[in-house]
CSV table of C-alpha atoms in Angstrom, one decimal:
chain,number,residue,atom,x,y,z
A,15,ARG,CA,-3.5,14.0,6.5
A,16,LEU,CA,-5.5,15.7,3.5
A,17,VAL,CA,-4.4,13.0,1.4
A,18,SER,CA,-6.5,10.3,4.5
A,19,ALA,CA,-8.8,12.6,4.6
A,20,LEU,CA,-9.9,12.1,0.9
A,21,ILE,CA,-9.1,7.7,0.6
A,22,LEU,CA,-11.7,8.2,3.4
A,23,ALA,CA,-14.0,10.5,2.0
A,24,GLY,CA,-14.0,7.9,-0.8
A,25,ARG,CA,-13.9,4.3,0.9
A,26,LEU,CA,-17.2,5.8,2.5
A,27,ASP,CA,-18.3,6.3,-2.0
A,28,MET,CA,-16.9,3.7,-2.7
A,29,GLU,CA,-19.4,1.6,0.5
A,30,ARG,CA,-21.9,3.1,-0.7
A,31,GLY,CA,-21.1,2.1,-4.9
A,32,LEU,CA,-21.4,-1.0,-3.4
A,33,ARG,CA,-24.4,-1.4,-1.2
A,34,ALA,CA,-25.9,0.5,-4.0
A,35,ALA,CA,-25.4,-2.4,-6.7
A,36,ASP,CA,-25.8,-5.4,-4.4
A,37,GLY,CA,-29.2,-3.3,-4.3
A,38,ALA,CA,-29.9,-3.9,-8.7
A,39,ASP,CA,-29.4,0.4,-8.5
A,40,ALA,CA,-26.8,0.3,-11.1
A,41,ASP,CA,-26.8,3.7,-12.0
A,42,ALA,CA,-26.7,5.1,-8.3
A,43,ALA,CA,-23.3,2.7,-8.2
A,44,ARG,CA,-22.0,3.7,-10.7
A,45,GLU,CA,-21.9,7.7,-9.6
A,46,SER,CA,-21.3,6.5,-6.2
A,47,PHE,CA,-18.0,4.6,-7.4
A,48,ARG,CA,-17.6,7.5,-9.9
A,49,GLN,CA,-16.6,9.9,-7.1
A,50,ALA,CA,-15.0,7.6,-5.0
A,51,VAL,CA,-12.3,7.3,-7.6
A,52,ALA,CA,-12.4,10.7,-8.7
A,53,GLY,CA,-11.2,10.8,-4.6
A,54,PHE,CA,-8.6,8.4,-4.4
A,55,GLU,CA,-7.0,10.2,-7.4
A,56,GLY,CA,-7.2,13.9,-5.7
A,57,ALA,CA,-4.9,12.3,-3.3
A,58,GLU,CA,-2.7,10.6,-5.5
A,59,ASP,CA,-2.7,15.1,-7.1
A,60,VAL,CA,-1.7,15.7,-3.0
A,61,ALA,CA,0.1,13.2,-2.6
A,62,GLY,CA,1.8,14.4,-5.5
A,63,GLU,CA,2.3,17.9,-4.5
A,64,ALA,CA,3.9,16.8,-1.3
A,65,ILE,CA,6.6,14.6,-3.0
A,66,GLU,CA,7.7,17.5,-5.6
A,67,ARG,CA,7.8,20.0,-1.9
A,68,PHE,CA,9.8,17.5,0.1
A,69,SER,CA,12.2,16.4,-2.8
A,70,ALA,CA,12.8,20.0,-3.3
A,71,MET,CA,13.8,20.3,0.2
A,72,SER,CA,15.9,17.1,0.6
A,73,ALA,CA,17.9,17.7,-2.7
A,74,SER,CA,18.5,21.3,-1.1
A,75,GLN,CA,19.6,19.6,2.4
A,76,PRO,CA,20.7,16.1,1.8
A,77,ALA,CA,21.9,14.9,5.4
A,78,SER,CA,18.5,15.7,6.6
A,79,GLY,CA,16.9,12.8,7.2
A,80,ALA,CA,13.8,14.1,8.5
A,81,LEU,CA,13.3,15.2,5.2
A,82,ARG,CA,14.1,12.2,3.1
A,83,ARG,CA,12.0,10.6,5.9
A,84,GLY,CA,9.2,13.1,4.7
A,85,LEU,CA,9.8,12.3,1.5
A,86,LEU,CA,9.1,8.7,2.3
A,87,ALA,CA,6.4,9.5,3.7
A,88,ALA,CA,4.5,11.3,0.7
A,89,GLN,CA,6.3,8.9,-1.0
A,90,HIS,CA,3.3,6.0,0.8
A,91,ALA,CA,0.8,7.6,0.4
A,92,LEU,CA,1.0,8.0,-2.9
A,93,GLY,CA,1.2,4.2,-3.0
A,94,GLU,CA,-1.8,4.2,-0.2
A,95,ALA,CA,-4.1,6.7,-2.7
A,96,ARG,CA,-3.0,4.9,-6.3
A,97,MET,CA,-4.0,1.7,-4.5
A,98,TRP,CA,-7.5,3.2,-4.1
A,99,THR,CA,-7.6,3.9,-6.9
A,100,ALA,CA,-7.1,0.8,-8.2
A,101,LYS,CA,-9.7,-1.3,-5.4
A,102,GLY,CA,-11.7,1.1,-6.8
A,103,TYR,CA,-11.8,0.5,-10.6
A,104,GLU,CA,-11.1,-3.7,-9.6
A,105,ARG,CA,-14.7,-2.5,-7.7
A,106,ILE,CA,-16.4,-1.0,-11.3
A,107,ALA,CA,-15.7,-4.2,-13.1
A,108,GLU,CA,-17.1,-6.2,-10.7
A,109,LYS,CA,-20.4,-4.7,-9.9
A,110,LEU,CA,-20.7,-3.2,-13.1
A,111,GLY,CA,-18.9,-5.1,-15.1
A,112,ASP,CA,-16.8,-2.7,-17.1
A,113,GLU,CA,-13.6,-4.3,-18.5
A,114,GLY,CA,-12.0,-1.2,-19.1
A,115,ALA,CA,-11.9,-0.8,-15.3
A,116,ARG,CA,-9.9,-3.7,-15.1
A,117,ALA,CA,-7.2,-2.8,-17.1
A,118,LEU,CA,-7.3,1.1,-15.4
A,119,ALA,CA,-7.3,-1.0,-12.5
A,120,ARG,CA,-4.1,-2.9,-13.6
A,121,ARG,CA,-2.1,-0.1,-14.2
A,122,ALA,CA,-3.5,1.7,-10.9
A,123,HIS,CA,-1.7,-1.3,-9.2
A,124,GLU,CA,2.2,-0.7,-11.2
A,125,SER,CA,1.3,2.8,-10.2
A,126,ALA,CA,0.6,2.4,-6.4
A,127,LEU,CA,3.9,-0.6,-6.1
A,128,ALA,CA,6.0,1.7,-8.3
A,129,ALA,CA,5.3,4.6,-5.4
A,130,TYR,CA,6.1,2.6,-2.6
A,131,GLY,CA,9.0,1.1,-4.2
A,132,ASP,CA,11.0,4.6,-3.6
A,133,ALA,CA,9.6,4.8,-0.8
A,134,LEU,CA,11.1,1.1,0.1
A,135,ALA,CA,14.6,2.8,-1.5
A,136,ILE,CA,14.7,5.6,1.0
A,137,ALA,CA,13.6,3.1,3.8
A,138,GLU,CA,16.8,1.0,3.3
A,139,GLU,CA,18.9,4.1,2.8
A,140,LEU,CA,17.8,5.5,6.4
A,141,ALA,CA,18.1,2.0,8.1
A,142,SER,CA,21.4,1.4,6.9
A,143,SER,CA,22.5,4.9,7.7
A,144,ASP,CA,22.4,3.8,11.3
A,145,ALA,CA,21.0,0.0,12.2
A,146,SER,CA,19.6,1.7,16.3
A,147,ASN,CA,17.9,3.4,14.9
A,148,LEU,CA,13.9,1.7,15.9
A,149,THR,CA,11.6,3.3,13.4
A,150,ALA,CA,14.2,3.6,10.4
A,151,ARG,CA,13.9,-0.4,11.0
A,152,ARG,CA,9.3,0.0,11.4
A,153,ASP,CA,9.4,2.1,8.5
A,154,LEU,CA,11.8,-0.5,7.2
A,155,ALA,CA,9.6,-3.0,8.0
A,156,LEU,CA,6.4,-1.3,6.3
A,157,CYS,CA,7.4,-0.7,3.0
A,158,LEU,CA,8.4,-3.2,2.3
A,159,ASN,CA,5.3,-4.8,3.5
A,160,LYS,CA,3.4,-2.6,1.0
A,161,VAL,CA,5.2,-3.5,-2.2
A,162,GLY,CA,4.6,-7.2,-1.2
A,163,ASN,CA,1.0,-6.6,-0.2
A,164,GLU,CA,1.1,-5.1,-4.6
A,165,GLN,CA,2.7,-8.0,-5.8
A,166,ARG,CA,0.6,-10.2,-4.2
A,167,ASP,CA,-3.0,-8.4,-5.9
A,168,MET,CA,-0.7,-8.1,-9.0
A,169,ALA,CA,-0.2,-12.0,-9.2
A,170,MET,CA,3.3,-11.6,-8.2
A,171,LEU,CA,3.6,-14.6,-6.3
A,172,ARG,CA,7.3,-15.2,-5.7
A,173,GLU,CA,8.3,-11.0,-5.5
A,174,ALA,CA,5.4,-11.0,-3.2
A,175,GLU,CA,6.9,-13.8,-1.2
A,176,ALA,CA,10.6,-12.4,-1.1
A,177,SER,CA,9.3,-9.4,0.0
A,178,PHE,CA,7.0,-10.5,2.9
A,179,ALA,CA,10.1,-12.2,3.6
A,180,LYS,CA,11.3,-9.2,4.1
A,181,SER,CA,9.5,-7.5,6.5
A,182,ARG,CA,9.0,-10.6,8.4
A,183,ALA,CA,13.1,-10.9,9.4
A,184,VAL,CA,12.8,-7.6,10.2
A,185,ARG,CA,9.6,-7.5,12.6
A,186,GLU,CA,11.5,-10.5,14.3
A,187,ASP,CA,14.5,-8.7,15.1
A,188,LEU,CA,12.5,-5.2,16.1
A,189,ALA,CA,10.8,-7.7,18.1
A,190,ALA,CA,13.5,-9.1,19.2
A,191,THR,CA,15.2,-5.8,20.6
A,192,ASP,CA,12.0,-4.1,21.3
A,193,PRO,CA,9.6,-6.2,22.4
A,194,THR,CA,7.1,-3.5,22.7
A,195,GLU,CA,3.0,-5.0,22.3
A,196,GLU,CA,3.1,-3.3,18.7
A,197,ASN,CA,6.0,-5.5,18.1
A,198,ARG,CA,4.6,-8.3,18.7
A,199,ARG,CA,1.4,-7.9,17.1
A,200,ASP,CA,2.9,-6.9,13.9
A,201,LEU,CA,5.4,-9.6,14.1
A,202,ALA,CA,2.2,-12.1,14.0
A,203,LEU,CA,0.6,-10.0,10.9
A,204,ALA,CA,3.9,-10.5,9.2
A,205,ILE,CA,3.8,-14.1,9.4
A,206,TYR,CA,0.7,-15.2,9.1
A,207,LYS,CA,0.4,-13.3,5.8
A,208,HIS,CA,4.2,-15.0,5.0
A,209,ALA,CA,2.4,-18.3,5.6
A,210,GLN,CA,-0.7,-17.0,3.8
A,211,LEU,CA,1.4,-16.5,0.9
A,212,GLU,CA,3.3,-19.2,1.0
A,213,ALA,CA,0.2,-21.2,1.1
A,214,ARG,CA,-1.5,-19.7,-2.2
A,215,ARG,CA,1.6,-20.4,-4.1
A,216,ALA,CA,1.8,-23.7,-3.0
A,217,ASP,CA,-1.9,-23.8,-4.1
A,218,ASP,CA,-1.8,-21.8,-7.9
A,219,GLU,CA,2.1,-23.3,-8.0
A,220,PRO,CA,1.4,-27.2,-7.4
A,221,GLU,CA,5.0,-29.3,-7.6
């Protein structure tokens, strides 16, 4: 919850920065973006502490699926915080012409992808250990989607398409097994994102 609160506060700061930049107030924009990135990096620190705690508890109780899922959630939170850090630096580069910020954004995206990848590894482990566990399968689809998002944003289009295809397959299975409105909605989004990525690849990689 603290990670989410810090990210929300950072997003509000980023919105203020965008308004200031659009109003040609570069100094106010720079300060708001600075505060946004500081908030996102603070969220990274909190998520990192949670990872340390869950890692230690999971190591002492390796059979506990609940602790493994707690570690998954902490890794996912770290990915979210790093993803927003990347977006903050991207806005600085875009609105203030800071090319150094563009390089920082790339590194933050790489770190976000690594964190989401760690979450995905746990999600795969939990889903394979109990194929009937709907929560584990939802976690798997979510992590595949987040990995795909980062790959897409880093122009790793082939890898992103593969991740979105896997997420879509899990969503299709979930919607067939448990046809709730939420699962059908998630499937529709997965189909859309997969098709959107295919279209982008077709534009970027013409035959």
